[in-house]
Coordinates of N, CA, C and O in Angstrom, one line a residue:
X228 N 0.8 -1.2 0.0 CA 0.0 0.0 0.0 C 0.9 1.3 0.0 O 0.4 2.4 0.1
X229 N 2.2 0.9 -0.1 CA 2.9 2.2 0.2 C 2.7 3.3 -0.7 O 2.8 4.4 -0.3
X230 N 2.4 2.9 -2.1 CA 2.2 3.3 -3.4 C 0.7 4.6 -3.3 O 0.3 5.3 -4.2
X231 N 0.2 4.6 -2.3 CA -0.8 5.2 -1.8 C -0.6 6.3 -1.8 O -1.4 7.2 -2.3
X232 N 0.8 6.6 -1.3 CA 1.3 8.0 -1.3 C 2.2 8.5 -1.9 O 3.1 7.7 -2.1
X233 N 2.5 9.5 -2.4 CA 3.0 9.8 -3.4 C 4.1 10.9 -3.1 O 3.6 12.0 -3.0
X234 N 5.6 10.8 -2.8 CA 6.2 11.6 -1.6 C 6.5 12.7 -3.2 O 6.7 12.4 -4.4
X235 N 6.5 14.1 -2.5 CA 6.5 15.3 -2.9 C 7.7 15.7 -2.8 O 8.3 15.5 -3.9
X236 N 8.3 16.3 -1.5 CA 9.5 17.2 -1.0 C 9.8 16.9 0.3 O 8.8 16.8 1.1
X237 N 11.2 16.7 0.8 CA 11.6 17.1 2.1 C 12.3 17.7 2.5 O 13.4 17.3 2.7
X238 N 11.9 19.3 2.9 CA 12.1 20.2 3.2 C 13.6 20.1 4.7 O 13.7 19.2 5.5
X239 N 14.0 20.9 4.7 CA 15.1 20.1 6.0 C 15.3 21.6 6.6 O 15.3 22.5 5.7
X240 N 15.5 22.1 8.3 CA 15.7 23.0 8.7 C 16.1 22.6 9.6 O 15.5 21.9 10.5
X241 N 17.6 23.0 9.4 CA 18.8 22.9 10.1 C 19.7 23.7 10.7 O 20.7 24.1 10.2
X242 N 18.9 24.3 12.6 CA 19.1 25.4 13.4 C 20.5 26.1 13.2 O 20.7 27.3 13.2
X243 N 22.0 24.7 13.0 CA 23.1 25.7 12.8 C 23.4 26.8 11.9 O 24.4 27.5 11.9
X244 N 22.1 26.8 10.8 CA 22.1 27.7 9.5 C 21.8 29.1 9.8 O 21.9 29.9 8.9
X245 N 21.3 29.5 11.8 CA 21.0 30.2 11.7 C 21.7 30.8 12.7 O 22.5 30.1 13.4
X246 N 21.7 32.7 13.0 CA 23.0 33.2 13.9 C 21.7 33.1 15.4 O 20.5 33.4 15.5
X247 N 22.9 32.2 16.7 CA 22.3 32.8 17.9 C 22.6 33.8 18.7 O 23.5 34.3 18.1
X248 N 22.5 34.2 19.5 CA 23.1 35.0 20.2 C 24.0 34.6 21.0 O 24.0 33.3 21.1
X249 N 25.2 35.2 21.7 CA 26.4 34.8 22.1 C 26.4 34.0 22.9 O 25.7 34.4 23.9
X250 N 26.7 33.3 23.1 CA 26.5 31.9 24.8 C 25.2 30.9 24.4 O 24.9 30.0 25.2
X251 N 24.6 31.2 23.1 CA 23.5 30.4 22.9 C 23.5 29.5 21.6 O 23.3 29.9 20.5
X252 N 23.6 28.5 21.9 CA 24.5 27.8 20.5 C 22.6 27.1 19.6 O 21.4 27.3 20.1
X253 N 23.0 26.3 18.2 CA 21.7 25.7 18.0 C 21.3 24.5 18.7 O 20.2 24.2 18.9
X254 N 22.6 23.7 19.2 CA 21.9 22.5 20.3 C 22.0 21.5 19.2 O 21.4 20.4 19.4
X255 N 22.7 21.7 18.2 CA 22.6 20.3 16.6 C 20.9 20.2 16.5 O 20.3 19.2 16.4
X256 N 20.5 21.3 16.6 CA 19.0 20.7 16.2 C 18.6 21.1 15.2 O 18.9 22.2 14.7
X257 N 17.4 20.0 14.5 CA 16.9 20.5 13.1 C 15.4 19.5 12.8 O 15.1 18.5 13.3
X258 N 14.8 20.0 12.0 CA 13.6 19.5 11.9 C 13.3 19.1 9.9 O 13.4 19.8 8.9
X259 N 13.1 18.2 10.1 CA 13.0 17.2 8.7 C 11.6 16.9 8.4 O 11.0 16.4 9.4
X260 N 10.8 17.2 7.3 CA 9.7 17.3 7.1 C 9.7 16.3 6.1 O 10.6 16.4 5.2
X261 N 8.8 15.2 5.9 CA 8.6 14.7 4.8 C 7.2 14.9 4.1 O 6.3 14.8 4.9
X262 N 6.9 15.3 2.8 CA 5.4 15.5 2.4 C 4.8 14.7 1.1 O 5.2 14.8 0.0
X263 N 3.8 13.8 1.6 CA 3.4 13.4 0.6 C 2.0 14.1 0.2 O 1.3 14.8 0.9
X264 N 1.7 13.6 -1.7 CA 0.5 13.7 -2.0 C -0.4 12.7 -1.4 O 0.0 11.6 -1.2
X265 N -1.9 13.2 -0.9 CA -2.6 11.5 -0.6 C -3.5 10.8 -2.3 O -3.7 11.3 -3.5
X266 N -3.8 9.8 -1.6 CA -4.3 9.1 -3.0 C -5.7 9.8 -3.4 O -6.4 10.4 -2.6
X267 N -5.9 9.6 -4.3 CA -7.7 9.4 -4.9 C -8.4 8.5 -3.5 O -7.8 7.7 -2.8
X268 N -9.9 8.9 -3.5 CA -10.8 8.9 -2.7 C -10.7 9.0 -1.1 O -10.6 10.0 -0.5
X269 N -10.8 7.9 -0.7 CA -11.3 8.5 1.2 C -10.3 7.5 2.1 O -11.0 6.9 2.9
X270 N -9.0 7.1 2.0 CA -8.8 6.2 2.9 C -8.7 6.9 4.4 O -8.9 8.1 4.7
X271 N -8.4 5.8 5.2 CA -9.1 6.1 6.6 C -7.9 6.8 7.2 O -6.9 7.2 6.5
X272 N -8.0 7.1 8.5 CA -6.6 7.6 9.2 C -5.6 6.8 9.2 O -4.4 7.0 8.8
X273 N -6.1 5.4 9.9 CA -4.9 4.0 10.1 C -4.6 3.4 8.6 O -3.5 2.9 8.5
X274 N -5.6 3.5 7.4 CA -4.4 3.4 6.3 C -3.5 4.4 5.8 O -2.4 4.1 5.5
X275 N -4.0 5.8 5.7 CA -2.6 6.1 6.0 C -1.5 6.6 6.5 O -0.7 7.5 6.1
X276 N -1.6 6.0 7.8 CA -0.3 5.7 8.6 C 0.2 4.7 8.3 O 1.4 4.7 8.4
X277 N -0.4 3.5 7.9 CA -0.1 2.2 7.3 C 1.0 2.4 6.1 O 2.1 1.9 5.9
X278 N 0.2 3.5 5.4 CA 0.5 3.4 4.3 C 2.1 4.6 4.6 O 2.9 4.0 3.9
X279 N 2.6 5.4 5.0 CA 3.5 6.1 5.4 C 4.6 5.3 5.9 O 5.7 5.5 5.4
X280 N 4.5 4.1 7.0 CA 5.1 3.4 7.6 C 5.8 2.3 6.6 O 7.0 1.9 6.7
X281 N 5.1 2.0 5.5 CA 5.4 1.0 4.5 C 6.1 1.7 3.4 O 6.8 1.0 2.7
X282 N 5.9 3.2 3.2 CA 6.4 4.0 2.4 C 8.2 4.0 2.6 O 8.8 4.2 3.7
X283 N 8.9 3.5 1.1 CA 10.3 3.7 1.6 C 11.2 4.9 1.9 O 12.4 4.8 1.9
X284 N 10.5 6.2 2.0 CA 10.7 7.3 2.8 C 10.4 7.4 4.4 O 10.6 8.4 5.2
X285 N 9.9 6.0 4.8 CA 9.8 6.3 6.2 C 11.0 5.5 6.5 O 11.1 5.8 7.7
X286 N 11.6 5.1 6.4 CA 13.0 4.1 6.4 C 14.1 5.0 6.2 O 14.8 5.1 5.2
X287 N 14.2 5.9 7.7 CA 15.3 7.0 7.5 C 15.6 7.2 9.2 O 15.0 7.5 10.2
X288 N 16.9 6.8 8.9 CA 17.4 6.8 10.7 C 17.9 8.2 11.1 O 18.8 8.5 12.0
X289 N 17.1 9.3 10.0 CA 18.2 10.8 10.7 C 19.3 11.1 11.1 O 19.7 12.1 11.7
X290 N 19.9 10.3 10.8 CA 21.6 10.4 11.1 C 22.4 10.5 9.9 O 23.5 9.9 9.6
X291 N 21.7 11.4 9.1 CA 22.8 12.0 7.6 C 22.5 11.5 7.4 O 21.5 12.0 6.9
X292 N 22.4 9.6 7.0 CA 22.8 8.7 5.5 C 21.6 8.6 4.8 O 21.4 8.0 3.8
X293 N 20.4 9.4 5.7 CA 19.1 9.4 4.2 C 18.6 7.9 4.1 O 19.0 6.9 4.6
X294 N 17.4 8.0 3.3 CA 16.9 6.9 3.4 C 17.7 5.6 2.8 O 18.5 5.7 1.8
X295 N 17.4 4.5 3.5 CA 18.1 3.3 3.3 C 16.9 2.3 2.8 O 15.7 2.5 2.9
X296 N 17.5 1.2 2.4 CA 17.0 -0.1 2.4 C 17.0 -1.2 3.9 O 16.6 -2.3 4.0
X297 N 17.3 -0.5 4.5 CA 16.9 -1.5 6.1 C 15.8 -0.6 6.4 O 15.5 0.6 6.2
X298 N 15.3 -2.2 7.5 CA 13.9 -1.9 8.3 C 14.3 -0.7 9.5 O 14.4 -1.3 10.5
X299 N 14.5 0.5 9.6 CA 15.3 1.4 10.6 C 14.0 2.1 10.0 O 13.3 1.8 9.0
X300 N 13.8 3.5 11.1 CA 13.4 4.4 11.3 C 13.7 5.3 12.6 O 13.2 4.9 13.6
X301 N 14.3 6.3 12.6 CA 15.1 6.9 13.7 C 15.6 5.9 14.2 O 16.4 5.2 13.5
X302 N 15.3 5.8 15.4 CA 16.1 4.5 16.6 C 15.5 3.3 16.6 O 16.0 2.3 17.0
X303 N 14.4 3.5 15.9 CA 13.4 2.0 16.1 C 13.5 1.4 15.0 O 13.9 2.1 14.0
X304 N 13.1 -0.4 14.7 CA 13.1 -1.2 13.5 C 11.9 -0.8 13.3 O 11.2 -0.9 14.3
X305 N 11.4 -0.3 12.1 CA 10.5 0.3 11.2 C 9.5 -1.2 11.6 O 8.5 -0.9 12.3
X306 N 9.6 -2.0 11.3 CA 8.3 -3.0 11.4 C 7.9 -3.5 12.6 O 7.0 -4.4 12.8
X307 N 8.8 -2.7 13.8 CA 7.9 -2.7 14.7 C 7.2 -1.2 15.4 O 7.2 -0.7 16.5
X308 N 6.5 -0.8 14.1 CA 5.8 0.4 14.4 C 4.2 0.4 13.6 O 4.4 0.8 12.4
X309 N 3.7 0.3 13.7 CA 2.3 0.1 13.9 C 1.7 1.4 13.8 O 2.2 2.3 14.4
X310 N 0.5 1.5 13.1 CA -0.5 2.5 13.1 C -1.0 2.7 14.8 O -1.4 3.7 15.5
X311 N -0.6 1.7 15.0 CA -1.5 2.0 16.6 C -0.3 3.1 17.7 O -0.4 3.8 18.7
X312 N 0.8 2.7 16.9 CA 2.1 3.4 18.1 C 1.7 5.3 17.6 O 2.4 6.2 18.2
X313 N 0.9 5.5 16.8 CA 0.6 6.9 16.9 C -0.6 7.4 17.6 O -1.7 7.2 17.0
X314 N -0.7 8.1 18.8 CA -2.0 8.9 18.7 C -2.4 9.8 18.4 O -1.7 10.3 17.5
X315 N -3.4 10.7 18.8 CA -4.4 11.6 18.0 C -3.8 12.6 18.9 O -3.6 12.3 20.1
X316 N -3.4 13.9 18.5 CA -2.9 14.8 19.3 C -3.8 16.4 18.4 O -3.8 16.7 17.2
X317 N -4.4 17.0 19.4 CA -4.6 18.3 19.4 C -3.7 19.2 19.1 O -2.5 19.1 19.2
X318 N -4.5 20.4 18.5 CA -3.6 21.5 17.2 C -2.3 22.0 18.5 O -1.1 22.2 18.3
X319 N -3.0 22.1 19.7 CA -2.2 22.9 21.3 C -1.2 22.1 21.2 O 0.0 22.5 20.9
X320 N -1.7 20.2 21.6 CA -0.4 19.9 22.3 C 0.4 20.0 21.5 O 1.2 20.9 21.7
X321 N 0.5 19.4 20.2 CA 1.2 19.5 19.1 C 2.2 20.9 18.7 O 3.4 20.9 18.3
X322 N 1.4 21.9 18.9 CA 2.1 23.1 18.8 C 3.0 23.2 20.2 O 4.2 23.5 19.8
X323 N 3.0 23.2 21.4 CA 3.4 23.2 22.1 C 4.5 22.3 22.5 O 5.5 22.9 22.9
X324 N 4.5 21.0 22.4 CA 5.4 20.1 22.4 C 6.7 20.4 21.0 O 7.8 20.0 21.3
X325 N 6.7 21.0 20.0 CA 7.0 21.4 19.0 C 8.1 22.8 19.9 O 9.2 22.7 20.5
X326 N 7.4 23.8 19.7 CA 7.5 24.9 20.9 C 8.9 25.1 21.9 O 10.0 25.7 22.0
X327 N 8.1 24.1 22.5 CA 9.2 23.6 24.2 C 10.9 23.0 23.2 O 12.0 23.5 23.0
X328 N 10.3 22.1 22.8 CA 11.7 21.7 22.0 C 12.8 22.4 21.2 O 14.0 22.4 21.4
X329 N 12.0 23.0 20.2 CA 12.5 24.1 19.6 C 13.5 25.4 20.5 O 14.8 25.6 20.4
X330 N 12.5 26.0 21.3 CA 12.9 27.0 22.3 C 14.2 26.9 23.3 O 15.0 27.8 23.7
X331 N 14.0 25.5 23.7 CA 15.1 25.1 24.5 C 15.1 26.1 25.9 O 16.0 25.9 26.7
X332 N 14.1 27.1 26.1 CA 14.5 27.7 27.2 C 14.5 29.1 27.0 O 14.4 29.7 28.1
X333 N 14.6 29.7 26.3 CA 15.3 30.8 25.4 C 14.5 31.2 23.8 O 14.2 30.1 23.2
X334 N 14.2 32.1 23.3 CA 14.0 32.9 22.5 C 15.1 32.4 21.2 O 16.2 31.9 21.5
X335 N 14.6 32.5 19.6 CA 14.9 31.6 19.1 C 15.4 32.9 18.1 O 14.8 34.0 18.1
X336 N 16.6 32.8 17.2 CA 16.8 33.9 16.3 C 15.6 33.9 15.7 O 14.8 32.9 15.6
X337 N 15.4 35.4 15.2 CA 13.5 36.0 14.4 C 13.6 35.0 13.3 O 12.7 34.3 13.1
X338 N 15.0 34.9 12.4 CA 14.3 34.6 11.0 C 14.1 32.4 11.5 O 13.7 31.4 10.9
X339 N 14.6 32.6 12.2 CA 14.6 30.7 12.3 C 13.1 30.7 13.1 O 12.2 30.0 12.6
X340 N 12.6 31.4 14.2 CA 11.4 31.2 14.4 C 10.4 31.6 13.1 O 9.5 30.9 12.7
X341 N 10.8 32.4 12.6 CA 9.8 32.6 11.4 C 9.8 31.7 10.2 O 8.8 31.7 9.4
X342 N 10.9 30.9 10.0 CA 10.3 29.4 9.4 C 10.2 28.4 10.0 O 9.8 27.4 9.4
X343 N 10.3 28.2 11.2 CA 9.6 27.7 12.4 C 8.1 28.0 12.1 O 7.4 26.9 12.1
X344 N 7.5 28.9 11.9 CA 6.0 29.2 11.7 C 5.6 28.9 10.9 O 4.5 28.4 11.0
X345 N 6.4 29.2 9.4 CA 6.0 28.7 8.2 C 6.0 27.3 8.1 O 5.1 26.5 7.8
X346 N 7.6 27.0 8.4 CA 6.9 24.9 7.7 C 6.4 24.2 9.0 O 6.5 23.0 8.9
X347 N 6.0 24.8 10.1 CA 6.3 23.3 11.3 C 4.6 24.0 12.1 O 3.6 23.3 12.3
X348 N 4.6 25.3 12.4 CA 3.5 25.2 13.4 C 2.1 26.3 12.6 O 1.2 26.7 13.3
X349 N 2.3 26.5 11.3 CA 1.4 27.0 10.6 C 1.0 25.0 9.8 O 0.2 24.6 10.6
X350 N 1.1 24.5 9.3 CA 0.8 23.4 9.1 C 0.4 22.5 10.4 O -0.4 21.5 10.4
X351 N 0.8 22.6 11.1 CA 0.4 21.6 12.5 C -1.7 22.4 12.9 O -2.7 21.9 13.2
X352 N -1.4 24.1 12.5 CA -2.6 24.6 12.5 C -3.4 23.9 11.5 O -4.4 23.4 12.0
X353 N -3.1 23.8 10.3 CA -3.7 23.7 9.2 C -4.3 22.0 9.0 O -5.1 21.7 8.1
X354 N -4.0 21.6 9.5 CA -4.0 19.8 9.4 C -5.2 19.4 10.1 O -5.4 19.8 11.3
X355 N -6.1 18.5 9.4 CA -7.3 18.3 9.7 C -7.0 17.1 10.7 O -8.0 16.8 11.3
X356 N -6.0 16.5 11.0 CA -5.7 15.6 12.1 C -4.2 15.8 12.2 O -3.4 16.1 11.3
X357 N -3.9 15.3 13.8 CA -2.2 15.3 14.2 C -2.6 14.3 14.9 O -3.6 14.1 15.6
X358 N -1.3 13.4 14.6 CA -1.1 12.1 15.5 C 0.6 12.1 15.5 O 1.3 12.4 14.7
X359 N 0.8 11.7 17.1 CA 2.1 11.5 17.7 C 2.8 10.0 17.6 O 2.1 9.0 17.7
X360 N 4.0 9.9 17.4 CA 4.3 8.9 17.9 C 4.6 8.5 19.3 O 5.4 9.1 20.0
X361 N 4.0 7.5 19.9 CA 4.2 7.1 21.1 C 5.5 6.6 21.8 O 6.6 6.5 21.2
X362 N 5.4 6.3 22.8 CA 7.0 5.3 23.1 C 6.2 3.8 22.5 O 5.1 3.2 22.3
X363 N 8.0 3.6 22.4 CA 7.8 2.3 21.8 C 8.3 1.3 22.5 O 8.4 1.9 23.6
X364 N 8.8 -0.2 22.7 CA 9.0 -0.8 23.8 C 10.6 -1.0 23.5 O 11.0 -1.0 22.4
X365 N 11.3 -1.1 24.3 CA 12.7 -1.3 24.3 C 13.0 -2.0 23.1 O 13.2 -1.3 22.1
X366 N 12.8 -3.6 23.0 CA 13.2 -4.1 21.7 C 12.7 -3.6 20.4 O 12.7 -4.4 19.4
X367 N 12.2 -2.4 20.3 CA 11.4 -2.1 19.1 C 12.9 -1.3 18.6 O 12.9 -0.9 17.5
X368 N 14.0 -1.1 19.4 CA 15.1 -0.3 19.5 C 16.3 -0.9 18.3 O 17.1 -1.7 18.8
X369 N 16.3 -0.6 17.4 CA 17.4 -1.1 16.4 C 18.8 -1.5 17.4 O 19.0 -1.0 18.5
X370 N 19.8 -2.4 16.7 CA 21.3 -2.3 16.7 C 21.8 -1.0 16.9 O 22.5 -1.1 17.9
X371 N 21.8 0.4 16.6 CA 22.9 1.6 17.1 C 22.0 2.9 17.5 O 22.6 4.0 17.5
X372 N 20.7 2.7 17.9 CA 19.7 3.1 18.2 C 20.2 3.6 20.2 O 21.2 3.0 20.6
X373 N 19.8 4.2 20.8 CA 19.6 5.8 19.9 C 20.3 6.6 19.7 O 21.3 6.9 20.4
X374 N 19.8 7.2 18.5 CA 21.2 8.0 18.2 C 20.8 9.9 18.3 O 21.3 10.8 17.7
X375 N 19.9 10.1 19.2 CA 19.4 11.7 18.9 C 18.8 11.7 20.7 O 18.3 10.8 21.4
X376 N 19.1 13.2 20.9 CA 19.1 13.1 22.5 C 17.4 13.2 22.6 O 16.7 12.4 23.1
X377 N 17.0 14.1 22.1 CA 15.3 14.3 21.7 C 14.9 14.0 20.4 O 15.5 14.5 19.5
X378 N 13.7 13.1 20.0 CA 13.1 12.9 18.8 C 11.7 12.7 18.9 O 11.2 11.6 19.3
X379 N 11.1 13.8 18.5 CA 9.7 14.0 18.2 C 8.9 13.9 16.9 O 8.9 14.9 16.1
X380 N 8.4 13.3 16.7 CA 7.4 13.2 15.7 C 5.9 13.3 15.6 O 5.1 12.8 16.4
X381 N 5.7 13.7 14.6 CA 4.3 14.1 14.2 C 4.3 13.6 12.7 O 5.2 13.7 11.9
X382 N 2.8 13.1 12.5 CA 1.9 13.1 11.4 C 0.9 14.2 10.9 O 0.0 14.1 11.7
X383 N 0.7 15.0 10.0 CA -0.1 15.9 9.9 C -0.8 15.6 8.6 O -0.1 15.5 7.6
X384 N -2.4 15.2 8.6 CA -2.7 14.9 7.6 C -3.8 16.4 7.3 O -4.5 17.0 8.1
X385 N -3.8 16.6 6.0 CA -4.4 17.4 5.4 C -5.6 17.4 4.4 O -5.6 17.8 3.2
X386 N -6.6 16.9 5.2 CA -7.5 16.1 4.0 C -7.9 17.5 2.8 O -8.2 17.2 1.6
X387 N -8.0 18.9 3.3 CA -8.7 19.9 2.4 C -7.4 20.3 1.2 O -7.6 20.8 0.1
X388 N -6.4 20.1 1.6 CA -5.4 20.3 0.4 C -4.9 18.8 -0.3 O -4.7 18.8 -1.5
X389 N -4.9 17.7 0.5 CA -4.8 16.5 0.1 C -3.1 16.3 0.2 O -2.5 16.3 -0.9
X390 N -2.5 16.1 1.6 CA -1.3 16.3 2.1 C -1.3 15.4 3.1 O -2.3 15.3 3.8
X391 N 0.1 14.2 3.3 CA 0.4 13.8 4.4 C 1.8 14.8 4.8 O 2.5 15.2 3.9
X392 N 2.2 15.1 6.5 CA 3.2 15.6 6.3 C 4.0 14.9 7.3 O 3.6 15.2 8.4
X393 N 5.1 13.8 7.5 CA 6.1 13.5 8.9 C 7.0 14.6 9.1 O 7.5 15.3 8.2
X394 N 7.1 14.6 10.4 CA 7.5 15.9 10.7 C 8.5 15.5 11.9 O 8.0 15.2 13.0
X395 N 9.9 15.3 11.6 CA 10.3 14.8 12.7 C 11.2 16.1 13.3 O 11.5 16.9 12.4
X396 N 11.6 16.3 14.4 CA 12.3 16.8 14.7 C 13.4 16.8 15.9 O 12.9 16.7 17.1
X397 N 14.5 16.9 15.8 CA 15.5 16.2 17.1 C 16.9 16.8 16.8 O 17.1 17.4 15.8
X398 N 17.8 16.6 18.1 CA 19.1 16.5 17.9 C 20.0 15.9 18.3 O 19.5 15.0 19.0
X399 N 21.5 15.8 18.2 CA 21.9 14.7 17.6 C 23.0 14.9 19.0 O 23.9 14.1 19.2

């Protein structure tokens, strides 16, 4: 079913790109967006996430080398992740958990919050559903797993433009 979706662009925003202020470094952090088209007619929410999870764009361990041919996804083996390991998260938490991460504590240079707005928490607005990934159980944990101190993800699906978006974001 991977074929369901039809991957677009992955946009990449990578905090060291941007100036911070003195004593305030980017933290190696950056946020990776993947976007697909959705298919013709009405599939449900759990196909696709089905269909995202099976997709060979979701087989990317964030650690530079881009997508591969092993079952990996971030820290975890990709087939053991399940539509069900996502839940349903509100436009708030979603924005907010995004937010906290980002911020680190601190105020963020203007032009990096302001594509902060544009690709990550103006679409988390816009998305007719947000689902989280959940914890997953220890053995769901690859061979060199983990490799990123925070990793957050989100699903944002867009049924009125006809958009899935993964939206991962972490550092290293």
């Amino acid at each position: 079913m991977h074929d369901a979706l039809t991957h677009w662009d992955s946009p990449f925003i990578n905090f060291k790109e941007f100036d911070f202020p003195e004593g305030r470094g980017h933290g190696f952090r950056w946020v990776h967006i993947k976007r697909f088209h959705l298919p013709p007619g009405s599939p449900t929410e759990q196909d696709l996430l089905a269909s995202l999870i099976a997709h060979p764009e979701f087989r990317d361990t964030y650690d530079g080398a881009g997508v591969r041919l092993e079952p990996r996804h971030g820290q975890w083996w990709s087939d053991r992740i399940a539509p069900s390991a996502y839940a349903a998260v509100d436009e708030s938490s979603a924005i907010s958990t995004m937010r906290t991460w980002a911020n680190n504590g601190s105020p963020l240079p203007p032009p990096l919050d302001a594509r902060l707005h544009e690709a990550v928490y103006t679409p988390i607005h816009q998305a007719t559903s947000r689902y989280a990934l959940g914890a997953l159980p220890e053995d769901a944990q690859h061979d060199y797993g983990p490799i990123h101190i925070e990793f957050h993800e989100l699903v944002l699906i867009d049924r009125r433009i006809g958009t899935l978006a993964l939206l991962v974001a972490a550092d290293d």
